[in-house]
Structures are given as C-alpha cells and as structure tokens.
Amino acid sequence: MRLATFNDGTPDGQLLVVSADGTRALAADIPNLLAAITAWSSAEPVLRALAKRVNAGKGEAFDPAQLRAPLPRSWQWLDGSAFGTHGELMQIAFNLPPIETDRPLMYQGLSDRFLGPADPVPFPSEADGIDFEGEFGVVVDAVPMGVTPEQALSHVKLVVQINDWSLRAIAPAEMKTGFGWVQAKPACSMAPFAVTPDALGEAWRDGRVCLDLLVDWNGKRFGSASGAPMDVGFHALIAHAARTRDLVAGTVIGSGTVSNHDYAEVGSSCISEVRAIEIIRDGRPTTPFMAFGDIIRMEGRIPGGAAPFGVIEQQVVRHSGAAR
C-alpha cells in the first residue's frame, strides 16, 4: 500500500491512497496520515480497502507537484547511524576519534516539518557546508518502553525515503559541546510515498530496506549504495530508542546515511563521505559542498526498476532573508 499527502492548504494535508503504479489516487476519509498512524488499528482496514479499489482501476489522476512529504510534520524524528562505513569515513572527514560504544548511534532532530519532495530548500549561506544525506526511515505506531527488537518489528507500519540535510561547517562545533545538533540539522525532506512494508516485498528483510539508493547531483550519478548492509536493523534502532521511554505513534526513525564498504564502486549518499575518501587517497578534500542553484535527486529502486517511494528532486536556494 502506498500513501501520499496532497497539499490542500492545511498544516497536515489530505491523505491519499495511491495506486501501485503511481498514476491514480483516492482520498481517504481520514484527516491526514498523522491521524491515521495514531489510530492505525482502525485506519489500516479502511486504507487497505481503498488500496484495493485504486489498484483495480478506480480513482483519479493527481498532480505529483502538489504532493507534500507523506508526513508534513510529526511528533518525533530520531535519526540513527546504522552504516558502519559512514561512521568510519565521517571520523576521517572531521578528524574525530572513534566512538567507543556498543550501542546504536542516534540523535533527536527537527520534526515539526518535513519538506516535500520537490520543495526548494533554503539555506542562509553556502559557507555553512550544505550537504545531502540519503537514507531510509520507518514510521511506527505507539511503541511501549522496554520493547525488544523482536517485538519492535511489528510496530513498523510505514517505510519512507529521506534526505537528511546537514550543514557540515557548523556540525563539528556543535558536536564538541556534547549537547547535539541544532543549527547543523535543518528540516529533512521526504520522498512522496510512504509504503507499508509488505509493498516492498523481498526488499524488506530483517528490518532493512534492501534497495539501491540512486543519488544524482546536478544530473550526474553520485551514488547507488544499498540499504541492505545496515549494522543493525530498524527493529534494533526502535528498541534502542524505547529503552527508557514510550515512543509516540508517528515517530519517524532514520537509518542514517546509506553507505557501503565498496564505495569505490557504488559511490556515496553524501558529500562528506566523498571528501573523506579524497583525504584518504589524496591527503586533502577537493569536492565542494553544495551551491545555490544545485539540484539533488534521490530514488530508491527495486531491482527491475520500480521506485516504491517516488523521487526526491530539490533545488538548493538562498534563504530570502539571508544577506547577499
């Protein structure tokens, strides 16, 4: 089942059930996706019935340009760092010591808005080191404190694709405070469709999204890393987050930047990784961060060509209030 949010002018938008081929949709008689996930046990049968109808040819065409993030806002965004290769390269990029822990890495970020898949992305300055980070995420229903990883898997109701924007020039200073990120982590973006795990078929295995994430920067392929080799699956990330607190329905949990050990062949999902690779190879980084006017495109693909989440394609722009 594929779900989307149409821009109807309200803060949370209109919930749509979209056909498997992405060409038609039916409006749900549920206010929005946040309301649906909050009452998933009663909402899911209604949405499944609409999905059956729309996949049988019912529904109407819709304007993809009017789709917002599936969750334009939610209660909580928790981002992991579940790809070891990414962590190792980041330590090189920022000259940081290894993190000595056997716990999953995670921080709590901005959740009061998720940018839509085609929204321009405003930043105040190119000097802040504008970077993209392609990743996958899950949306959970209410998760009780102390849930085990085995129990946590049943709480994954939707899977999403995310661009976790980062400002790399600011991040090191905030990391050194020990209090986490504020300025370095602005709003994330989401691809247009949230899908139920069953819609991914064999691409959803062991709590992992086993798809290649195709990343193009200004029309040139930048990376095609797979989401399969997460060090820990989403069920372990959920259990980690819920160790000392309940997780409210609608919590979004990210995988962290998709990264593979064979990055020389498959590329990367963020600029900082490439800069770290250049440091290893050449002694210094040469790839710049993003500039105003640059376009980033991300698309998770199933072998054979299907893109269950749709496409994120956005342009970086100067914030209207920024000094020139």
PDB file of C-alpha atoms in Angstrom:
ATOM      1  CA  MET A   1       0.000   0.000   0.000  1.00  0.00           C
ATOM      2  CA  ARG A   2       1.266   3.447  -0.989  1.00  0.00           C
ATOM      3  CA  LEU A   3       0.179   6.583   0.842  1.00  0.00           C
ATOM      4  CA  ALA A   4       0.743  10.241  -0.009  1.00  0.00           C
ATOM      5  CA  THR A   5      -0.270  13.679   1.225  1.00  0.00           C
ATOM      6  CA  PHE A   6      -1.892  16.205  -1.092  1.00  0.00           C
ATOM      7  CA  ASN A   7      -1.345  19.908  -0.471  1.00  0.00           C
ATOM      8  CA  ASP A   8      -4.819  21.155   0.426  1.00  0.00           C
ATOM      9  CA  GLY A   9      -3.598  24.221   2.312  1.00  0.00           C
ATOM     10  CA  THR A  10      -3.887  22.689   5.785  1.00  0.00           C
ATOM     11  CA  PRO A  11      -0.872  22.022   8.015  1.00  0.00           C
ATOM     12  CA  ASP A  12      -1.073  18.234   7.613  1.00  0.00           C
ATOM     13  CA  GLY A  13      -2.578  17.967   4.126  1.00  0.00           C
ATOM     14  CA  GLN A  14      -5.070  15.467   2.662  1.00  0.00           C
ATOM     15  CA  LEU A  15      -4.284  11.771   2.904  1.00  0.00           C
ATOM     16  CA  LEU A  16      -4.315   9.888  -0.413  1.00  0.00           C
ATOM     17  CA  VAL A  17      -4.132   6.178  -1.178  1.00  0.00           C
ATOM     18  CA  VAL A  18      -2.105   5.815  -4.373  1.00  0.00           C
ATOM     19  CA  SER A  19      -2.153   3.012  -6.934  1.00  0.00           C
ATOM     20  CA  ALA A  20       0.839   0.696  -7.143  1.00  0.00           C
ATOM     21  CA  ASP A  21       1.820   2.252 -10.479  1.00  0.00           C
ATOM     22  CA  GLY A  22       1.607   5.770  -9.020  1.00  0.00           C
ATOM     23  CA  THR A  23      -0.902   7.088 -11.569  1.00  0.00           C
ATOM     24  CA  ARG A  24      -4.184   7.283  -9.609  1.00  0.00           C
ATOM     25  CA  ALA A  25      -5.300   8.090  -6.098  1.00  0.00           C
ATOM     26  CA  LEU A  26      -8.339   8.032  -3.838  1.00  0.00           C
ATOM     27  CA  ALA A  27      -8.796  10.469  -0.970  1.00  0.00           C
ATOM     28  CA  ALA A  28      -9.143   8.798   2.406  1.00  0.00           C
ATOM     29  CA  ASP A  29     -11.923   9.748   4.789  1.00  0.00           C
ATOM     30  CA  ILE A  30      -9.271  10.227   7.467  1.00  0.00           C
ATOM     31  CA  PRO A  31      -7.975  13.746   8.161  1.00  0.00           C
ATOM     32  CA  ASN A  32      -4.304  13.059   7.457  1.00  0.00           C
ATOM     33  CA  LEU A  33      -1.536  10.496   7.763  1.00  0.00           C
ATOM     34  CA  LEU A  34      -0.606  11.534  11.292  1.00  0.00           C
ATOM     35  CA  ALA A  35      -4.197  10.847  12.369  1.00  0.00           C
ATOM     36  CA  ALA A  36      -4.099   7.514  10.554  1.00  0.00           C
ATOM     37  CA  ILE A  37      -0.877   6.317  12.189  1.00  0.00           C
ATOM     38  CA  THR A  38      -2.163   7.405  15.595  1.00  0.00           C
ATOM     39  CA  ALA A  39      -5.190   5.122  15.163  1.00  0.00           C
ATOM     40  CA  TRP A  40      -3.589   2.564  12.848  1.00  0.00           C
ATOM     41  CA  SER A  41      -5.559  -0.481  14.007  1.00  0.00           C
ATOM     42  CA  SER A  42      -8.808   1.131  12.848  1.00  0.00           C
ATOM     43  CA  ALA A  43      -7.369   3.176   9.977  1.00  0.00           C
ATOM     44  CA  GLU A  44      -5.458   0.387   8.236  1.00  0.00           C
ATOM     45  CA  PRO A  45      -8.524  -1.663   7.153  1.00  0.00           C
ATOM     46  CA  VAL A  46     -10.093   1.483   5.676  1.00  0.00           C
ATOM     47  CA  LEU A  47      -6.909   2.339   3.796  1.00  0.00           C
ATOM     48  CA  ARG A  48      -6.450  -1.251   2.601  1.00  0.00           C
ATOM     49  CA  ALA A  49      -9.956  -1.235   1.167  1.00  0.00           C
ATOM     50  CA  LEU A  50      -9.179   1.975  -0.727  1.00  0.00           C
ATOM     51  CA  ALA A  51      -5.901   0.476  -1.949  1.00  0.00           C
ATOM     52  CA  LYS A  52      -7.787  -2.496  -3.367  1.00  0.00           C
ATOM     53  CA  ARG A  53     -10.134  -0.165  -5.227  1.00  0.00           C
ATOM     54  CA  VAL A  54      -7.450   2.119  -6.606  1.00  0.00           C
ATOM     55  CA  ASN A  55      -5.369  -0.837  -7.786  1.00  0.00           C
ATOM     56  CA  ALA A  56      -8.453  -2.167  -9.574  1.00  0.00           C
ATOM     57  CA  GLY A  57      -8.586   0.998 -11.674  1.00  0.00           C
ATOM     58  CA  LYS A  58     -10.678   3.333  -9.526  1.00  0.00           C
ATOM     59  CA  GLY A  59      -9.562   6.808  -8.500  1.00  0.00           C
ATOM     60  CA  GLU A  60      -8.343   9.843 -10.372  1.00  0.00           C
ATOM     61  CA  ALA A  61      -5.059  11.145 -11.732  1.00  0.00           C
ATOM     62  CA  PHE A  62      -3.291  13.619  -9.471  1.00  0.00           C
ATOM     63  CA  ASP A  63      -0.648  16.289  -9.890  1.00  0.00           C
ATOM     64  CA  PRO A  64       2.642  14.966  -8.420  1.00  0.00           C
ATOM     65  CA  ALA A  65       3.803  18.557  -7.977  1.00  0.00           C
ATOM     66  CA  GLN A  66       1.067  19.007  -5.358  1.00  0.00           C
ATOM     67  CA  LEU A  67       2.342  16.208  -3.129  1.00  0.00           C
ATOM     68  CA  ARG A  68       3.964  17.152   0.150  1.00  0.00           C
ATOM     69  CA  ALA A  69       6.031  14.944   2.412  1.00  0.00           C
ATOM     70  CA  PRO A  70       3.817  11.994   3.438  1.00  0.00           C
ATOM     71  CA  LEU A  71       4.168  13.316   6.998  1.00  0.00           C
ATOM     72  CA  PRO A  72       4.458  17.106   6.675  1.00  0.00           C
ATOM     73  CA  ARG A  73       5.114  17.146  10.422  1.00  0.00           C
ATOM     74  CA  SER A  74       5.194  14.603  13.203  1.00  0.00           C
ATOM     75  CA  TRP A  75       5.803  14.275  16.908  1.00  0.00           C
ATOM     76  CA  GLN A  76       9.333  12.948  16.824  1.00  0.00           C
ATOM     77  CA  TRP A  77      12.273  12.383  14.430  1.00  0.00           C
ATOM     78  CA  LEU A  78      15.065  10.117  15.633  1.00  0.00           C
ATOM     79  CA  ASP A  79      17.943   9.523  13.261  1.00  0.00           C
ATOM     80  CA  GLY A  80      20.316   6.610  13.634  1.00  0.00           C
ATOM     81  CA  SER A  81      23.729   5.962  12.151  1.00  0.00           C
ATOM     82  CA  ALA A  82      23.470   2.291  11.287  1.00  0.00           C
ATOM     83  CA  PHE A  83      26.035   2.029   8.480  1.00  0.00           C
ATOM     84  CA  GLY A  84      29.494   1.490   9.925  1.00  0.00           C
ATOM     85  CA  THR A  85      31.291   2.605   6.777  1.00  0.00           C
ATOM     86  CA  HIS A  86      29.654   6.025   7.015  1.00  0.00           C
ATOM     87  CA  GLY A  87      30.755   6.446  10.613  1.00  0.00           C
ATOM     88  CA  GLU A  88      34.320   5.481   9.812  1.00  0.00           C
ATOM     89  CA  LEU A  89      34.505   7.926   6.909  1.00  0.00           C
ATOM     90  CA  MET A  90      32.973  10.732   8.977  1.00  0.00           C
ATOM     91  CA  GLN A  91      35.655  10.291  11.623  1.00  0.00           C
ATOM     92  CA  ILE A  92      38.241  10.810   8.894  1.00  0.00           C
ATOM     93  CA  ALA A  93      36.370  13.755   7.333  1.00  0.00           C
ATOM     94  CA  PHE A  94      36.153  15.629  10.646  1.00  0.00           C
ATOM     95  CA  ASN A  95      39.336  14.319  12.291  1.00  0.00           C
ATOM     96  CA  LEU A  96      37.377  12.733  15.143  1.00  0.00           C
ATOM     97  CA  PRO A  97      38.353   9.801  17.376  1.00  0.00           C
ATOM     98  CA  PRO A  98      36.364   6.563  17.070  1.00  0.00           C
ATOM     99  CA  ILE A  99      33.173   6.411  19.114  1.00  0.00           C
ATOM    100  CA  GLU A 100      33.696   3.725  21.740  1.00  0.00           C
ATOM    101  CA  THR A 101      30.244   2.239  22.279  1.00  0.00           C
ATOM    102  CA  ASP A 102      28.338  -0.958  21.607  1.00  0.00           C
ATOM    103  CA  ARG A 103      25.047   0.957  21.441  1.00  0.00           C
ATOM    104  CA  PRO A 104      23.371   2.126  18.224  1.00  0.00           C
ATOM    105  CA  LEU A 105      24.080   5.778  17.456  1.00  0.00           C
ATOM    106  CA  MET A 106      21.072   8.100  17.402  1.00  0.00           C
ATOM    107  CA  TYR A 107      20.122  11.752  17.829  1.00  0.00           C
ATOM    108  CA  GLN A 108      16.803  13.576  18.067  1.00  0.00           C
ATOM    109  CA  GLY A 109      16.231  16.116  15.307  1.00  0.00           C
ATOM    110  CA  LEU A 110      13.694  18.585  13.957  1.00  0.00           C
ATOM    111  CA  SER A 111      10.235  17.035  13.450  1.00  0.00           C
ATOM    112  CA  ASP A 112       7.851  19.990  13.245  1.00  0.00           C
ATOM    113  CA  ARG A 113       8.241  19.936   9.441  1.00  0.00           C
ATOM    114  CA  PHE A 114       9.428  17.627   6.699  1.00  0.00           C
ATOM    115  CA  LEU A 115       9.988  19.266   3.341  1.00  0.00           C
ATOM    116  CA  GLY A 116       8.127  17.934   0.319  1.00  0.00           C
ATOM    117  CA  PRO A 117       9.895  16.016  -2.456  1.00  0.00           C
ATOM    118  CA  ALA A 118      10.023  18.967  -4.866  1.00  0.00           C
ATOM    119  CA  ASP A 119      10.223  21.883  -2.407  1.00  0.00           C
ATOM    120  CA  PRO A 120      13.093  24.345  -2.883  1.00  0.00           C
ATOM    121  CA  VAL A 121      15.420  24.083   0.112  1.00  0.00           C
ATOM    122  CA  PRO A 122      16.516  27.451   1.585  1.00  0.00           C
ATOM    123  CA  PHE A 123      19.788  27.986   3.394  1.00  0.00           C
ATOM    124  CA  PRO A 124      21.374  31.193   4.691  1.00  0.00           C
ATOM    125  CA  SER A 125      24.917  30.666   3.406  1.00  0.00           C
ATOM    126  CA  GLU A 126      26.943  28.393   1.159  1.00  0.00           C
ATOM    127  CA  ALA A 127      29.765  28.801   3.683  1.00  0.00           C
ATOM    128  CA  ASP A 128      27.845  26.569   6.121  1.00  0.00           C
ATOM    129  CA  GLY A 129      28.818  23.481   4.083  1.00  0.00           C
ATOM    130  CA  ILE A 130      25.494  22.374   2.572  1.00  0.00           C
ATOM    131  CA  ASP A 131      25.323  18.584   2.261  1.00  0.00           C
ATOM    132  CA  PHE A 132      22.676  15.998   1.451  1.00  0.00           C
ATOM    133  CA  GLU A 133      22.338  12.638   3.206  1.00  0.00           C
ATOM    134  CA  GLY A 134      20.252   9.945   1.539  1.00  0.00           C
ATOM    135  CA  GLU A 135      18.654   7.432   3.862  1.00  0.00           C
ATOM    136  CA  PHE A 136      15.626   5.271   4.542  1.00  0.00           C
ATOM    137  CA  GLY A 137      13.265   5.537   7.506  1.00  0.00           C
ATOM    138  CA  VAL A 138      10.310   3.916   9.223  1.00  0.00           C
ATOM    139  CA  VAL A 139       7.180   5.293  10.861  1.00  0.00           C
ATOM    140  CA  VAL A 140       5.937   3.439  13.934  1.00  0.00           C
ATOM    141  CA  ASP A 141       2.687   3.204  15.835  1.00  0.00           C
ATOM    142  CA  ALA A 142       2.749   3.548  19.639  1.00  0.00           C
ATOM    143  CA  VAL A 143       5.780   1.665  20.980  1.00  0.00           C
ATOM    144  CA  PRO A 144       5.931   0.747  24.681  1.00  0.00           C
ATOM    145  CA  MET A 145       9.001   1.376  26.784  1.00  0.00           C
ATOM    146  CA  GLY A 146      11.270  -1.640  27.015  1.00  0.00           C
ATOM    147  CA  VAL A 147      10.200  -3.249  23.752  1.00  0.00           C
ATOM    148  CA  THR A 148      12.591  -5.914  22.465  1.00  0.00           C
ATOM    149  CA  PRO A 149      13.971  -5.832  18.918  1.00  0.00           C
ATOM    150  CA  GLU A 150      11.866  -8.878  18.079  1.00  0.00           C
ATOM    151  CA  GLN A 151       8.722  -7.132  19.313  1.00  0.00           C
ATOM    152  CA  ALA A 152       9.707  -3.814  17.737  1.00  0.00           C
ATOM    153  CA  LEU A 153       9.487  -5.110  14.170  1.00  0.00           C
ATOM    154  CA  SER A 154       5.692  -5.386  14.426  1.00  0.00           C
ATOM    155  CA  HIS A 155       5.483  -1.657  15.223  1.00  0.00           C
ATOM    156  CA  VAL A 156       6.895  -0.647  11.828  1.00  0.00           C
ATOM    157  CA  LYS A 157       3.812   0.464   9.894  1.00  0.00           C
ATOM    158  CA  LEU A 158       5.320   2.541   7.082  1.00  0.00           C
ATOM    159  CA  VAL A 159       8.657   2.889   5.317  1.00  0.00           C
ATOM    160  CA  VAL A 160       9.890   6.185   3.835  1.00  0.00           C
ATOM    161  CA  GLN A 161      12.851   7.658   1.951  1.00  0.00           C
ATOM    162  CA  ILE A 162      14.575  10.706   3.446  1.00  0.00           C
ATOM    163  CA  ASN A 163      17.140  13.365   2.607  1.00  0.00           C
ATOM    164  CA  ASP A 164      18.621  14.413   5.934  1.00  0.00           C
ATOM    165  CA  TRP A 165      20.105  17.822   5.120  1.00  0.00           C
ATOM    166  CA  SER A 166      23.278  18.761   7.008  1.00  0.00           C
ATOM    167  CA  LEU A 167      25.412  21.882   7.384  1.00  0.00           C
ATOM    168  CA  ARG A 168      28.898  20.465   7.712  1.00  0.00           C
ATOM    169  CA  ALA A 169      30.769  23.622   8.661  1.00  0.00           C
ATOM    170  CA  ILE A 170      28.567  24.011  11.740  1.00  0.00           C
ATOM    171  CA  ALA A 171      28.410  20.354  12.812  1.00  0.00           C
ATOM    172  CA  PRO A 172      31.881  19.957  14.386  1.00  0.00           C
ATOM    173  CA  ALA A 173      31.418  22.896  16.759  1.00  0.00           C
ATOM    174  CA  GLU A 174      28.026  21.621  17.894  1.00  0.00           C
ATOM    175  CA  MET A 175      29.345  18.070  18.303  1.00  0.00           C
ATOM    176  CA  LYS A 176      32.080  19.305  20.646  1.00  0.00           C
ATOM    177  CA  THR A 177      29.505  20.793  23.041  1.00  0.00           C
ATOM    178  CA  GLY A 178      28.122  17.332  23.745  1.00  0.00           C
ATOM    179  CA  PHE A 179      24.564  18.646  23.542  1.00  0.00           C
ATOM    180  CA  GLY A 180      23.721  17.547  20.000  1.00  0.00           C
ATOM    181  CA  TRP A 181      22.807  19.396  16.834  1.00  0.00           C
ATOM    182  CA  VAL A 182      20.541  22.398  16.380  1.00  0.00           C
ATOM    183  CA  GLN A 183      21.874  24.692  13.643  1.00  0.00           C
ATOM    184  CA  ALA A 184      23.647  21.901  11.737  1.00  0.00           C
ATOM    185  CA  LYS A 185      20.494  19.874  11.211  1.00  0.00           C
ATOM    186  CA  PRO A 186      17.675  21.784   9.461  1.00  0.00           C
ATOM    187  CA  ALA A 187      14.452  20.180   8.244  1.00  0.00           C
ATOM    188  CA  CYS A 188      14.684  16.875   6.369  1.00  0.00           C
ATOM    189  CA  SER A 189      12.943  16.072   3.087  1.00  0.00           C
ATOM    190  CA  MET A 190      10.801  13.035   2.295  1.00  0.00           C
ATOM    191  CA  ALA A 191      10.033  11.264  -0.959  1.00  0.00           C
ATOM    192  CA  PRO A 192       6.335  11.467  -1.922  1.00  0.00           C
ATOM    193  CA  PHE A 193       5.157   7.972  -0.995  1.00  0.00           C
ATOM    194  CA  ALA A 194       5.134   6.187   2.342  1.00  0.00           C
ATOM    195  CA  VAL A 195       4.676   2.458   1.825  1.00  0.00           C
ATOM    196  CA  THR A 196       3.701  -0.430   4.036  1.00  0.00           C
ATOM    197  CA  PRO A 197       6.494  -2.985   4.499  1.00  0.00           C
ATOM    198  CA  ASP A 198       4.626  -5.641   2.509  1.00  0.00           C
ATOM    199  CA  ALA A 199       4.640  -3.314  -0.528  1.00  0.00           C
ATOM    200  CA  LEU A 200       8.427  -3.703  -0.663  1.00  0.00           C
ATOM    201  CA  GLY A 201       8.215  -7.487  -0.974  1.00  0.00           C
ATOM    202  CA  GLU A 202      11.636  -9.124  -0.694  1.00  0.00           C
ATOM    203  CA  ALA A 203      13.230  -5.681  -0.431  1.00  0.00           C
ATOM    204  CA  TRP A 204      12.065  -5.544   3.210  1.00  0.00           C
ATOM    205  CA  ARG A 205      14.194  -8.122   5.043  1.00  0.00           C
ATOM    206  CA  ASP A 206      15.343  -8.398   8.649  1.00  0.00           C
ATOM    207  CA  GLY A 207      14.249  -4.849   9.414  1.00  0.00           C
ATOM    208  CA  ARG A 208      16.228  -3.427   6.497  1.00  0.00           C
ATOM    209  CA  VAL A 209      15.324  -1.673   3.232  1.00  0.00           C
ATOM    210  CA  CYS A 210      17.271  -3.721   0.699  1.00  0.00           C
ATOM    211  CA  LEU A 211      17.147  -1.237  -2.163  1.00  0.00           C
ATOM    212  CA  ASP A 212      19.784   0.727  -4.025  1.00  0.00           C
ATOM    213  CA  LEU A 213      19.501   4.448  -3.313  1.00  0.00           C
ATOM    214  CA  LEU A 214      20.302   6.273  -6.543  1.00  0.00           C
ATOM    215  CA  VAL A 215      21.671   9.765  -5.887  1.00  0.00           C
ATOM    216  CA  ASP A 216      22.256  12.300  -8.690  1.00  0.00           C
ATOM    217  CA  TRP A 217      23.847  15.699  -8.066  1.00  0.00           C
ATOM    218  CA  ASN A 218      23.286  18.250 -10.843  1.00  0.00           C
ATOM    219  CA  GLY A 219      22.362  15.457 -13.240  1.00  0.00           C
ATOM    220  CA  LYS A 220      25.433  13.303 -12.575  1.00  0.00           C
ATOM    221  CA  ARG A 221      25.285   9.971 -10.756  1.00  0.00           C
ATOM    222  CA  PHE A 222      26.834  10.395  -7.314  1.00  0.00           C
ATOM    223  CA  GLY A 223      25.986   7.099  -5.653  1.00  0.00           C
ATOM    224  CA  SER A 224      23.943   3.912  -5.728  1.00  0.00           C
ATOM    225  CA  ALA A 225      24.634   2.379  -2.320  1.00  0.00           C
ATOM    226  CA  SER A 226      22.377  -0.372  -0.992  1.00  0.00           C
ATOM    227  CA  GLY A 227      20.349  -0.143   2.190  1.00  0.00           C
ATOM    228  CA  ALA A 228      20.846  -3.846   2.932  1.00  0.00           C
ATOM    229  CA  PRO A 229      24.132  -3.815   4.912  1.00  0.00           C
ATOM    230  CA  MET A 230      22.928  -1.895   7.974  1.00  0.00           C
ATOM    231  CA  ASP A 231      24.950  -2.899  11.021  1.00  0.00           C
ATOM    232  CA  VAL A 232      21.675  -3.098  12.954  1.00  0.00           C
ATOM    233  CA  GLY A 233      18.136  -3.207  11.564  1.00  0.00           C
ATOM    234  CA  PHE A 234      15.318  -0.776  12.243  1.00  0.00           C
ATOM    235  CA  HIS A 235      13.928  -3.102  14.932  1.00  0.00           C
ATOM    236  CA  ALA A 236      17.152  -2.680  16.935  1.00  0.00           C
ATOM    237  CA  LEU A 237      17.022   1.107  16.451  1.00  0.00           C
ATOM    238  CA  ILE A 238      13.421   1.184  17.702  1.00  0.00           C
ATOM    239  CA  ALA A 239      14.283  -0.909  20.765  1.00  0.00           C
ATOM    240  CA  HIS A 240      17.246   1.374  21.491  1.00  0.00           C
ATOM    241  CA  ALA A 241      15.054   4.494  21.307  1.00  0.00           C
ATOM    242  CA  ALA A 242      12.373   2.929  23.508  1.00  0.00           C
ATOM    243  CA  ARG A 243      14.677   1.645  26.241  1.00  0.00           C
ATOM    244  CA  THR A 244      13.667   4.363  28.725  1.00  0.00           C
ATOM    245  CA  ARG A 245      10.532   5.891  27.176  1.00  0.00           C
ATOM    246  CA  ASP A 246       7.446   5.128  25.152  1.00  0.00           C
ATOM    247  CA  LEU A 247       7.554   6.204  21.513  1.00  0.00           C
ATOM    248  CA  VAL A 248       4.508   8.140  20.373  1.00  0.00           C
ATOM    249  CA  ALA A 249       2.698   6.939  17.251  1.00  0.00           C
ATOM    250  CA  GLY A 250       4.065   8.814  14.268  1.00  0.00           C
ATOM    251  CA  THR A 251       7.681   8.725  15.430  1.00  0.00           C
ATOM    252  CA  VAL A 252       9.992   8.609  12.408  1.00  0.00           C
ATOM    253  CA  ILE A 253      13.267   6.704  12.774  1.00  0.00           C
ATOM    254  CA  GLY A 254      16.044   7.045  10.193  1.00  0.00           C
ATOM    255  CA  SER A 255      18.739   4.610   9.163  1.00  0.00           C
ATOM    256  CA  GLY A 256      21.412   7.238   8.842  1.00  0.00           C
ATOM    257  CA  THR A 257      23.265   7.830   5.590  1.00  0.00           C
ATOM    258  CA  VAL A 258      23.193   4.761   3.339  1.00  0.00           C
ATOM    259  CA  SER A 259      26.815   3.686   2.927  1.00  0.00           C
ATOM    260  CA  ASN A 260      28.608   0.581   1.633  1.00  0.00           C
ATOM    261  CA  HIS A 261      32.149  -0.674   2.147  1.00  0.00           C
ATOM    262  CA  ASP A 262      32.641  -0.924  -1.631  1.00  0.00           C
ATOM    263  CA  TYR A 263      32.145   2.834  -2.027  1.00  0.00           C
ATOM    264  CA  ALA A 264      34.785   2.957  -4.748  1.00  0.00           C
ATOM    265  CA  GLU A 265      32.330   1.053  -6.972  1.00  0.00           C
ATOM    266  CA  VAL A 266      28.902   2.209  -5.763  1.00  0.00           C
ATOM    267  CA  GLY A 267      29.647   5.788  -4.708  1.00  0.00           C
ATOM    268  CA  SER A 268      28.222   7.609  -1.706  1.00  0.00           C
ATOM    269  CA  SER A 269      24.993   9.144  -0.415  1.00  0.00           C
ATOM    270  CA  CYS A 270      26.536  12.341   0.959  1.00  0.00           C
ATOM    271  CA  ILE A 271      29.333  14.742   0.007  1.00  0.00           C
ATOM    272  CA  SER A 272      31.249  14.402   3.267  1.00  0.00           C
ATOM    273  CA  GLU A 273      31.926  10.737   2.555  1.00  0.00           C
ATOM    274  CA  VAL A 274      33.489  11.615  -0.793  1.00  0.00           C
ATOM    275  CA  ARG A 275      35.610  14.284   0.872  1.00  0.00           C
ATOM    276  CA  ALA A 276      36.799  11.694   3.414  1.00  0.00           C
ATOM    277  CA  ILE A 277      37.677   9.303   0.588  1.00  0.00           C
ATOM    278  CA  GLU A 278      39.681  12.103  -1.038  1.00  0.00           C
ATOM    279  CA  ILE A 279      41.530  12.703   2.229  1.00  0.00           C
ATOM    280  CA  ILE A 280      42.458   9.011   2.364  1.00  0.00           C
ATOM    281  CA  ARG A 281      43.537   8.945  -1.288  1.00  0.00           C
ATOM    282  CA  ASP A 282      44.987  12.399  -1.870  1.00  0.00           C
ATOM    283  CA  GLY A 283      45.652  13.860   1.572  1.00  0.00           C
ATOM    284  CA  ARG A 284      43.020  16.603   1.166  1.00  0.00           C
ATOM    285  CA  PRO A 285      39.385  17.019   0.068  1.00  0.00           C
ATOM    286  CA  THR A 286      38.619  18.623  -3.289  1.00  0.00           C
ATOM    287  CA  THR A 287      34.884  18.058  -3.808  1.00  0.00           C
ATOM    288  CA  PRO A 288      32.988  21.202  -2.717  1.00  0.00           C
ATOM    289  CA  PHE A 289      29.759  21.224  -0.787  1.00  0.00           C
ATOM    290  CA  MET A 290      26.554  22.358  -2.494  1.00  0.00           C
ATOM    291  CA  ALA A 291      25.997  25.799  -4.007  1.00  0.00           C
ATOM    292  CA  PHE A 292      22.798  27.773  -4.507  1.00  0.00           C
ATOM    293  CA  GLY A 293      21.090  26.525  -7.655  1.00  0.00           C
ATOM    294  CA  ASP A 294      22.347  22.943  -7.274  1.00  0.00           C
ATOM    295  CA  ILE A 295      19.810  20.130  -7.724  1.00  0.00           C
ATOM    296  CA  ILE A 296      19.794  16.845  -5.812  1.00  0.00           C
ATOM    297  CA  ARG A 297      17.770  13.815  -6.914  1.00  0.00           C
ATOM    298  CA  MET A 298      17.254  10.642  -4.858  1.00  0.00           C
ATOM    299  CA  GLU A 299      15.358   7.499  -5.758  1.00  0.00           C
ATOM    300  CA  GLY A 300      15.296   4.125  -4.019  1.00  0.00           C
ATOM    301  CA  ARG A 301      14.932   1.405  -6.645  1.00  0.00           C
ATOM    302  CA  ILE A 302      13.895  -2.236  -6.548  1.00  0.00           C
ATOM    303  CA  PRO A 303      15.910  -4.469  -8.915  1.00  0.00           C
ATOM    304  CA  GLY A 304      13.993  -4.308 -12.172  1.00  0.00           C
ATOM    305  CA  GLY A 305      13.351  -0.583 -11.979  1.00  0.00           C
ATOM    306  CA  ALA A 306      10.384   0.136  -9.659  1.00  0.00           C
ATOM    307  CA  ALA A 307      10.733   3.146  -7.346  1.00  0.00           C
ATOM    308  CA  PRO A 308       8.280   2.496  -4.472  1.00  0.00           C
ATOM    309  CA  PHE A 309       8.913   5.818  -2.682  1.00  0.00           C
ATOM    310  CA  GLY A 310       8.926   8.015  -5.779  1.00  0.00           C
ATOM    311  CA  VAL A 311      11.580  10.670  -6.267  1.00  0.00           C
ATOM    312  CA  ILE A 312      13.059  13.484  -4.207  1.00  0.00           C
ATOM    313  CA  GLU A 313      14.257  16.216  -6.575  1.00  0.00           C
ATOM    314  CA  GLN A 314      15.029  19.565  -4.989  1.00  0.00           C
ATOM    315  CA  GLN A 315      16.996  22.727  -5.632  1.00  0.00           C
ATOM    316  CA  VAL A 316      19.124  24.470  -3.023  1.00  0.00           C
ATOM    317  CA  VAL A 317      18.264  28.177  -2.845  1.00  0.00           C
ATOM    318  CA  ARG A 318      19.348  31.212  -0.849  1.00  0.00           C
ATOM    319  CA  HIS A 319      17.046  31.992   2.041  1.00  0.00           C
ATOM    320  CA  SER A 320      15.107  35.154   1.242  1.00  0.00           C
ATOM    321  CA  GLY A 321      16.229  36.809   4.467  1.00  0.00           C
ATOM    322  CA  ALA A 322      19.914  35.985   4.050  1.00  0.00           C
ATOM    323  CA  ALA A 323      22.466  38.689   3.372  1.00  0.00           C
ATOM    324  CA  ARG A 324      23.880  38.754  -0.153  1.00  0.00           C
TER     325      ARG A 324
END
